[in-house]
Amino acid sequence: MAAGTNRKISAASARSHTRRANKSSGLTLPSGIFPAVLLLLLAGLVAWGYQAIQPPPPKICGSCDGPPVTASRIQLRDGRHLAYQERGVSKDVAKIKVVFIHGFDVCRLDDVIATYTSPELVEELGIYFVSYDRPGYGESDPHPSRTVKSQAFDIEELADQLGLGTKFYLIGYSLGGQIGWGCLKYIPHRLAGVTLLAPASNYWWPGFPSNLSTEALYQQPTCDYWSLRVAHYAPWLTHWWNTQNWFPSLGATRPHVLSREEREVMAKLIAKGASHRVIFHVRPQGEYESLHRDLNLGFGTWEFDPVEMENPFTGEEVYAHLWQGDEDTLVPATLQRYIADRHSSWIRYHELAGSGHFFPHVDWMADTIVKTMVNGKQ
């Protein structure tokens, strides 16, 4: 029987065999696991992003978990409520009835004209004022599908339910002035006269020359510039953009660019407790239903262009008055001049040298505005 053969194995060969054995015995991941993990991470990121941009539900006034109702309110045909405040003489004896439309981040309590018009003039002319909370502000119910047109009809229904007669005067301030344009478009037959105080212009109204509106938009602080662009191009991001802490949002640097007059007036308002009023009376139903929807509507795509409007008062001795401060840092005077020039046959333009956005708060300015409105052309 033949003897077995002895084979010699070198150390290098032994190490080679060992390495191959160790390699083959390691953990082997299933084929396609990395694409699946990436897809899962992407889905999680999308879900997180979707949740992050969702606004909280509104706290409806009068609901079980919402703020209490303290204001006088009417119920509109669609079931919503509008809160309002009356001032001046009784509407039963009034000769002049005025509906005031408040601006951005204020409410019915901020009727600057009723507040600052002298009692003597109110009695002399027999003026009745009513201001109301626009949808989502104060104690007025939110209106998720609101438009410029629907807000004009809100005013008409308010006037009808309060018994203001066939015609009434209208004063719109700042972003509330935009609703004034809507009233001029949709209910001009109800207007005895219209006064627009520094009405906010939509930089995307197509009637503006592109170079003029672009230049005016670039004059805004960077934080406002981007917030307005988000409201126009990506309204579904407005709530997230204005509540996140990564980038400066609307108004973050605004106090540093106010004009001298604006700073002085702002200091007086703060001393009177304006910030306290904002928290408890302006946004009790949440920032989204008040501020953010306001931005989306004001700077979104409109169903008509005020720059290209025809005279709504053809054949009548009725005029619109547009007041603007030439040092307004919130609403550019250049755009107001352009609109006023285009509509010079029915708009009387009043530009105030050295004045900013808060000129109606200046002493005796309200009296001047009211007298001009009542006297028509003058």
Short mmCIF file of C-alpha atoms in Angstrom, two decimals:
data_model
loop_
_atom_site.label_atom_id
_atom_site.label_comp_id
_atom_site.label_asym_id
_atom_site.label_seq_id
_atom_site.Cartn_x
_atom_site.Cartn_y
_atom_site.Cartn_z
CA MET A 1 0.00 0.00 0.00
CA ALA A 2 1.47 3.26 -1.03
CA ALA A 3 2.32 5.73 1.73
CA GLY A 4 0.49 9.19 1.92
CA THR A 5 2.23 12.18 0.37
CA ASN A 6 3.22 15.05 2.73
CA ARG A 7 2.55 18.56 1.18
CA LYS A 8 4.22 21.64 2.54
CA ILE A 9 2.15 24.83 2.65
CA SER A 10 3.91 28.19 2.88
CA ALA A 11 2.90 30.84 5.47
CA ALA A 12 1.89 33.29 2.72
CA SER A 13 -0.42 30.71 1.15
CA ALA A 14 -2.01 29.99 4.53
CA ARG A 15 -2.68 33.66 5.13
CA SER A 16 -4.27 33.98 1.68
CA HIS A 17 -6.67 31.14 2.38
CA THR A 18 -7.53 32.65 5.76
CA ARG A 19 -8.34 36.07 4.26
CA ARG A 20 -10.62 34.52 1.64
CA ALA A 21 -12.44 32.52 4.28
CA ASN A 22 -12.92 35.53 6.53
CA LYS A 23 -14.20 37.65 3.64
CA SER A 24 -16.79 35.18 2.57
CA SER A 25 -18.10 34.73 6.09
CA GLY A 26 -18.97 38.52 6.57
CA LEU A 27 -22.47 40.13 6.52
CA THR A 28 -23.91 40.37 3.03
CA LEU A 29 -26.67 43.03 2.47
CA PRO A 30 -29.58 42.13 0.23
CA SER A 31 -29.41 43.49 -3.28
CA GLY A 32 -31.20 46.89 -3.69
CA ILE A 33 -31.19 47.78 0.02
CA PHE A 34 -29.56 51.19 -0.46
CA PRO A 35 -32.19 52.55 -2.94
CA ALA A 36 -34.91 51.32 -0.57
CA VAL A 37 -33.32 53.13 2.41
CA LEU A 38 -32.95 56.33 0.40
CA LEU A 39 -36.57 56.10 -0.71
CA LEU A 40 -37.68 55.64 2.90
CA LEU A 41 -35.64 58.63 4.06
CA LEU A 42 -37.05 60.75 1.22
CA ALA A 43 -40.61 59.77 2.12
CA GLY A 44 -39.95 60.69 5.75
CA LEU A 45 -38.50 64.04 4.73
CA VAL A 46 -41.50 64.81 2.52
CA ALA A 47 -43.90 63.88 5.33
CA TRP A 48 -42.01 66.08 7.78
CA GLY A 49 -41.99 68.97 5.30
CA TYR A 50 -45.71 68.62 4.64
CA GLN A 51 -46.47 68.72 8.36
CA ALA A 52 -44.15 71.70 8.86
CA ILE A 53 -45.97 73.90 6.33
CA GLN A 54 -49.47 73.09 7.60
CA PRO A 55 -50.99 75.99 9.56
CA PRO A 56 -52.73 75.24 12.84
CA PRO A 57 -56.54 75.18 12.80
CA PRO A 58 -58.17 78.51 13.68
CA LYS A 59 -59.65 79.14 17.11
CA ILE A 60 -63.10 80.31 16.06
CA CYS A 61 -64.60 82.97 18.32
CA GLY A 62 -67.51 81.56 20.28
CA SER A 63 -66.48 77.92 19.79
CA CYS A 64 -65.83 75.63 22.77
CA ASP A 65 -62.06 76.14 22.62
CA GLY A 66 -62.02 79.57 20.97
CA PRO A 67 -61.97 83.15 22.28
CA PRO A 68 -65.23 84.59 23.64
CA VAL A 69 -67.46 86.87 21.58
CA THR A 70 -67.46 90.37 23.05
CA ALA A 71 -68.20 92.55 20.00
CA SER A 72 -71.41 93.38 18.20
CA ARG A 73 -71.72 91.05 15.20
CA ILE A 74 -73.96 90.41 12.22
CA GLN A 75 -74.48 87.06 10.51
CA LEU A 76 -73.93 87.06 6.75
CA ARG A 77 -75.92 85.05 4.22
CA ASP A 78 -73.25 82.34 4.10
CA GLY A 79 -73.39 81.88 7.88
CA ARG A 80 -70.20 83.76 8.78
CA HIS A 81 -70.15 86.52 11.37
CA LEU A 82 -68.68 90.01 11.03
CA ALA A 83 -67.76 91.93 14.18
CA TYR A 84 -68.14 95.71 14.07
CA GLN A 85 -67.87 98.87 16.16
CA GLU A 86 -69.97 102.05 15.81
CA ARG A 87 -68.76 105.54 16.70
CA GLY A 88 -69.76 109.15 16.07
CA VAL A 89 -73.39 110.28 16.07
CA SER A 90 -76.26 107.81 15.97
CA LYS A 91 -76.90 106.46 12.49
CA ASP A 92 -80.57 107.40 12.91
CA VAL A 93 -79.68 111.12 12.81
CA ALA A 94 -76.42 110.94 10.83
CA LYS A 95 -76.06 112.92 7.63
CA ILE A 96 -72.83 111.19 6.65
CA LYS A 97 -72.27 107.45 7.13
CA VAL A 98 -68.75 106.09 6.82
CA VAL A 99 -67.51 102.49 6.64
CA PHE A 100 -63.85 102.17 7.63
CA ILE A 101 -61.67 99.27 6.40
CA HIS A 102 -58.71 98.52 8.64
CA GLY A 103 -55.24 97.57 7.40
CA PHE A 104 -52.76 94.76 8.08
CA ASP A 105 -52.38 93.40 11.63
CA VAL A 106 -54.98 95.71 13.16
CA CYS A 107 -58.74 95.38 13.73
CA ARG A 108 -62.06 97.22 14.08
CA LEU A 109 -60.72 99.04 17.16
CA ASP A 110 -58.14 100.82 15.01
CA ASP A 111 -60.43 103.18 13.10
CA VAL A 112 -57.88 105.97 12.98
CA ILE A 113 -60.26 108.45 11.34
CA ALA A 114 -63.04 107.99 13.92
CA THR A 115 -60.43 108.17 16.68
CA TYR A 116 -58.77 111.39 15.57
CA THR A 117 -61.61 113.36 13.96
CA SER A 118 -62.46 116.20 16.32
CA PRO A 119 -65.78 115.81 18.23
CA GLU A 120 -66.77 119.29 17.01
CA LEU A 121 -66.49 118.24 13.35
CA VAL A 122 -68.30 114.97 13.99
CA GLU A 123 -71.23 116.87 15.51
CA GLU A 124 -71.15 119.64 12.93
CA LEU A 125 -71.30 117.30 9.95
CA GLY A 126 -73.34 114.58 11.65
CA ILE A 127 -70.89 111.75 11.01
CA TYR A 128 -71.53 108.12 11.86
CA PHE A 129 -68.56 105.71 11.67
CA VAL A 130 -68.62 101.93 11.57
CA SER A 131 -65.48 99.81 11.42
CA TYR A 132 -65.44 96.03 11.19
CA ASP A 133 -63.04 93.11 11.55
CA ARG A 134 -62.11 91.75 8.16
CA PRO A 135 -62.44 87.93 7.86
CA GLY A 136 -60.14 86.09 10.26
CA TYR A 137 -59.24 89.24 12.19
CA GLY A 138 -60.56 90.07 15.64
CA GLU A 139 -63.94 88.43 16.17
CA SER A 140 -65.00 87.99 12.53
CA ASP A 141 -65.13 84.40 11.33
CA PRO A 142 -62.39 83.21 8.96
CA HIS A 143 -63.21 82.88 5.27
CA PRO A 144 -60.69 80.48 3.67
CA SER A 145 -61.94 81.13 0.13
CA ARG A 146 -62.25 84.88 0.44
CA THR A 147 -61.49 87.09 -2.53
CA VAL A 148 -61.37 90.82 -3.18
CA LYS A 149 -64.89 90.49 -4.60
CA SER A 150 -66.30 88.60 -1.60
CA GLN A 151 -64.91 91.21 0.79
CA ALA A 152 -66.59 94.00 -1.18
CA PHE A 153 -69.90 92.18 -0.83
CA ASP A 154 -69.24 91.70 2.90
CA ILE A 155 -69.20 95.48 3.19
CA GLU A 156 -72.39 95.85 1.19
CA GLU A 157 -74.18 93.31 3.38
CA LEU A 158 -72.86 94.99 6.54
CA ALA A 159 -74.26 98.32 5.33
CA ASP A 160 -77.62 96.74 4.51
CA GLN A 161 -77.98 94.97 7.86
CA LEU A 162 -77.04 98.13 9.75
CA GLY A 163 -79.46 100.21 7.69
CA LEU A 164 -76.95 102.68 6.24
CA GLY A 165 -79.12 103.49 3.23
CA THR A 166 -78.53 103.21 -0.47
CA LYS A 167 -75.18 105.05 -0.37
CA PHE A 168 -72.39 105.45 2.14
CA TYR A 169 -68.82 106.74 2.28
CA LEU A 170 -65.87 104.39 2.37
CA ILE A 171 -62.40 104.88 3.86
CA GLY A 172 -59.73 102.19 3.42
CA TYR A 173 -56.30 102.38 5.04
CA SER A 174 -53.13 100.56 3.94
CA LEU A 175 -53.93 96.93 3.05
CA GLY A 176 -57.56 97.79 3.73
CA GLY A 177 -57.25 100.23 0.86
CA GLN A 178 -56.97 97.24 -1.46
CA ILE A 179 -60.49 96.27 -0.44
CA GLY A 180 -61.41 99.84 -1.36
CA TRP A 181 -60.33 99.06 -4.94
CA GLY A 182 -62.59 96.01 -4.80
CA CYS A 183 -65.55 98.15 -3.72
CA LEU A 184 -64.87 100.58 -6.56
CA LYS A 185 -64.95 97.62 -8.94
CA TYR A 186 -67.93 95.65 -7.62
CA ILE A 187 -70.25 98.00 -5.67
CA PRO A 188 -69.63 101.55 -7.00
CA HIS A 189 -73.40 102.20 -7.05
CA ARG A 190 -73.39 102.06 -3.23
CA LEU A 191 -70.58 104.58 -2.74
CA ALA A 192 -71.17 108.26 -2.00
CA GLY A 193 -67.40 108.76 -2.00
CA VAL A 194 -64.22 106.81 -1.46
CA THR A 195 -61.02 107.74 0.37
CA LEU A 196 -57.94 105.53 0.12
CA LEU A 197 -55.20 106.22 2.65
CA ALA A 198 -51.80 104.90 1.49
CA PRO A 199 -53.53 101.88 -0.11
CA ALA A 200 -51.13 98.96 -0.52
CA SER A 201 -50.29 98.28 -4.14
CA ASN A 202 -49.88 94.76 -5.47
CA TYR A 203 -46.50 94.75 -7.22
CA TRP A 204 -47.83 92.14 -9.66
CA TRP A 205 -50.78 94.11 -11.02
CA PRO A 206 -50.09 93.77 -14.75
CA GLY A 207 -50.93 97.40 -15.51
CA PHE A 208 -47.76 98.63 -13.80
CA PRO A 209 -44.71 99.01 -16.05
CA SER A 210 -42.45 96.10 -15.03
CA ASN A 211 -39.46 98.34 -14.36
CA LEU A 212 -41.53 100.58 -12.04
CA SER A 213 -43.05 97.78 -9.95
CA THR A 214 -39.77 95.84 -9.80
CA GLU A 215 -37.88 98.91 -8.59
CA ALA A 216 -40.54 99.58 -5.95
CA LEU A 217 -40.40 95.98 -4.72
CA TYR A 218 -36.60 96.08 -4.48
CA GLN A 219 -36.89 99.14 -2.24
CA GLN A 220 -38.46 96.96 0.47
CA PRO A 221 -36.22 95.44 3.16
CA THR A 222 -34.92 92.02 2.18
CA CYS A 223 -37.15 90.24 4.70
CA ASP A 224 -40.30 91.90 3.31
CA TYR A 225 -39.16 91.43 -0.28
CA TRP A 226 -38.96 87.66 0.15
CA SER A 227 -42.15 87.39 2.21
CA LEU A 228 -44.14 89.18 -0.49
CA ARG A 229 -42.62 87.01 -3.22
CA VAL A 230 -43.52 83.88 -1.26
CA ALA A 231 -47.10 85.16 -0.86
CA HIS A 232 -47.35 85.69 -4.61
CA TYR A 233 -45.52 82.68 -6.03
CA ALA A 234 -45.91 80.06 -3.27
CA PRO A 235 -48.88 81.04 -1.07
CA TRP A 236 -48.95 77.53 0.43
CA LEU A 237 -45.58 78.39 2.05
CA THR A 238 -46.65 81.74 3.53
CA HIS A 239 -47.43 80.43 7.02
CA TRP A 240 -44.19 78.45 7.27
CA TRP A 241 -42.06 81.28 5.90
CA ASN A 242 -43.40 83.83 8.36
CA THR A 243 -43.12 81.56 11.41
CA GLN A 244 -39.76 79.82 10.78
CA ASN A 245 -36.54 81.01 12.41
CA TRP A 246 -34.03 80.19 9.67
CA PHE A 247 -34.52 83.30 7.53
CA PRO A 248 -35.77 86.81 8.39
CA SER A 249 -39.48 87.06 7.63
CA LEU A 250 -41.97 89.90 7.22
CA GLY A 251 -41.17 92.98 9.28
CA ALA A 252 -38.08 91.52 10.94
CA THR A 253 -35.92 94.52 10.05
CA ARG A 254 -38.70 97.00 9.31
CA PRO A 255 -38.22 99.27 12.41
CA HIS A 256 -34.72 100.15 11.19
CA VAL A 257 -35.97 101.65 7.92
CA LEU A 258 -38.95 103.68 9.12
CA SER A 259 -39.00 107.40 8.34
CA ARG A 260 -38.69 109.96 11.13
CA GLU A 261 -42.43 110.60 11.27
CA GLU A 262 -43.19 106.87 11.21
CA ARG A 263 -40.86 106.24 14.14
CA GLU A 264 -42.44 109.04 16.16
CA VAL A 265 -45.98 107.80 15.54
CA MET A 266 -44.99 104.20 16.23
CA ALA A 267 -43.49 105.22 19.57
CA LYS A 268 -46.78 106.91 20.54
CA LEU A 269 -48.79 103.83 19.56
CA ILE A 270 -46.55 101.53 21.57
CA ALA A 271 -46.86 103.85 24.57
CA LYS A 272 -50.66 103.55 24.28
CA GLY A 273 -50.45 99.76 24.44
CA ALA A 274 -50.85 98.94 20.76
CA SER A 275 -48.78 95.74 21.07
CA HIS A 276 -51.07 94.48 23.85
CA ARG A 277 -54.11 95.14 21.66
CA VAL A 278 -52.59 93.21 18.76
CA ILE A 279 -52.15 90.06 20.84
CA PHE A 280 -55.60 90.04 22.41
CA HIS A 281 -57.84 91.75 19.83
CA VAL A 282 -56.26 91.40 16.39
CA ARG A 283 -55.07 87.77 16.15
CA PRO A 284 -57.08 85.76 18.69
CA GLN A 285 -57.99 83.24 15.97
CA GLY A 286 -54.41 82.73 14.85
CA GLU A 287 -51.89 84.43 12.58
CA TYR A 288 -52.71 82.26 9.59
CA GLU A 289 -56.37 83.23 9.24
CA SER A 290 -55.61 86.91 9.75
CA LEU A 291 -52.12 87.93 8.64
CA HIS A 292 -51.07 85.16 6.28
CA ARG A 293 -54.30 84.89 4.31
CA ASP A 294 -54.22 88.69 4.07
CA LEU A 295 -50.79 88.55 2.43
CA ASN A 296 -51.83 85.82 0.02
CA LEU A 297 -54.90 87.73 -1.09
CA GLY A 298 -53.29 91.16 -1.19
CA PHE A 299 -50.24 90.09 -3.19
CA GLY A 300 -51.63 87.12 -5.10
CA THR A 301 -53.14 87.10 -8.57
CA TRP A 302 -56.19 89.35 -8.74
CA GLU A 303 -59.30 88.87 -10.87
CA PHE A 304 -59.03 92.47 -12.08
CA ASP A 305 -56.35 95.15 -12.35
CA PRO A 306 -56.99 98.47 -10.54
CA VAL A 307 -54.37 100.13 -12.75
CA GLU A 308 -56.56 99.45 -15.80
CA MET A 309 -59.96 100.22 -14.20
CA GLU A 310 -62.53 102.31 -15.99
CA ASN A 311 -64.19 105.21 -14.18
CA PRO A 312 -66.76 103.53 -11.89
CA PHE A 313 -68.59 106.84 -11.39
CA THR A 314 -69.34 107.73 -15.01
CA GLY A 315 -72.11 110.32 -15.13
CA GLU A 316 -71.98 110.99 -11.39
CA GLU A 317 -70.32 113.71 -9.34
CA VAL A 318 -68.47 111.19 -7.18
CA TYR A 319 -64.71 111.03 -6.74
CA ALA A 320 -62.13 108.86 -5.08
CA HIS A 321 -59.46 110.56 -2.99
CA LEU A 322 -56.04 108.95 -2.68
CA TRP A 323 -53.74 110.17 0.10
CA GLN A 324 -50.05 109.28 0.22
CA GLY A 325 -46.96 110.32 2.18
CA ASP A 326 -43.89 110.84 0.03
CA GLU A 327 -41.66 109.25 2.71
CA ASP A 328 -43.82 106.17 3.16
CA THR A 329 -41.50 103.18 3.64
CA LEU A 330 -44.32 100.59 3.55
CA VAL A 331 -46.23 101.64 0.42
CA PRO A 332 -44.12 103.20 -2.36
CA ALA A 333 -45.35 106.61 -3.49
CA THR A 334 -44.11 105.94 -7.04
CA LEU A 335 -46.84 103.36 -7.64
CA GLN A 336 -49.54 105.64 -6.22
CA ARG A 337 -48.48 108.46 -8.52
CA TYR A 338 -48.72 106.17 -11.51
CA ILE A 339 -52.23 104.98 -10.62
CA ALA A 340 -53.44 108.50 -9.83
CA ASP A 341 -52.09 109.79 -13.13
CA ARG A 342 -53.82 107.00 -15.05
CA HIS A 343 -57.15 107.79 -13.34
CA SER A 344 -56.86 111.56 -13.03
CA SER A 345 -60.42 112.04 -14.32
CA TRP A 346 -61.95 110.45 -11.22
CA ILE A 347 -59.19 110.21 -8.59
CA ARG A 348 -58.00 113.26 -6.66
CA TYR A 349 -54.41 112.66 -5.51
CA HIS A 350 -53.05 114.24 -2.32
CA GLU A 351 -49.34 113.68 -1.64
CA LEU A 352 -48.02 114.84 1.71
CA ALA A 353 -44.43 116.07 1.80
CA GLY A 354 -42.34 114.67 4.65
CA SER A 355 -45.04 112.21 5.72
CA GLY A 356 -44.81 108.47 6.11
CA HIS A 357 -47.30 105.61 6.30
CA PHE A 358 -48.88 106.70 9.58
CA PHE A 359 -49.87 110.22 8.54
CA PRO A 360 -53.57 109.75 9.55
CA HIS A 361 -52.39 109.65 13.18
CA VAL A 362 -50.89 113.14 12.95
CA ASP A 363 -52.84 115.92 14.69
CA TRP A 364 -55.69 117.41 12.64
CA MET A 365 -54.98 115.15 9.66
CA ALA A 366 -58.22 113.22 10.18
CA ASP A 367 -60.25 116.44 10.08
CA THR A 368 -58.61 117.40 6.80
CA ILE A 369 -59.28 113.98 5.28
CA VAL A 370 -62.95 114.01 6.31
CA LYS A 371 -63.58 117.56 5.06
CA THR A 372 -61.96 116.74 1.73
CA MET A 373 -64.04 113.59 1.37
CA VAL A 374 -67.30 115.38 2.09
CA ASN A 375 -66.55 118.36 -0.15
CA GLY A 376 -65.93 116.14 -3.16
CA LYS A 377 -63.55 117.74 -5.63
CA GLN A 378 -61.87 120.14 -3.25
#
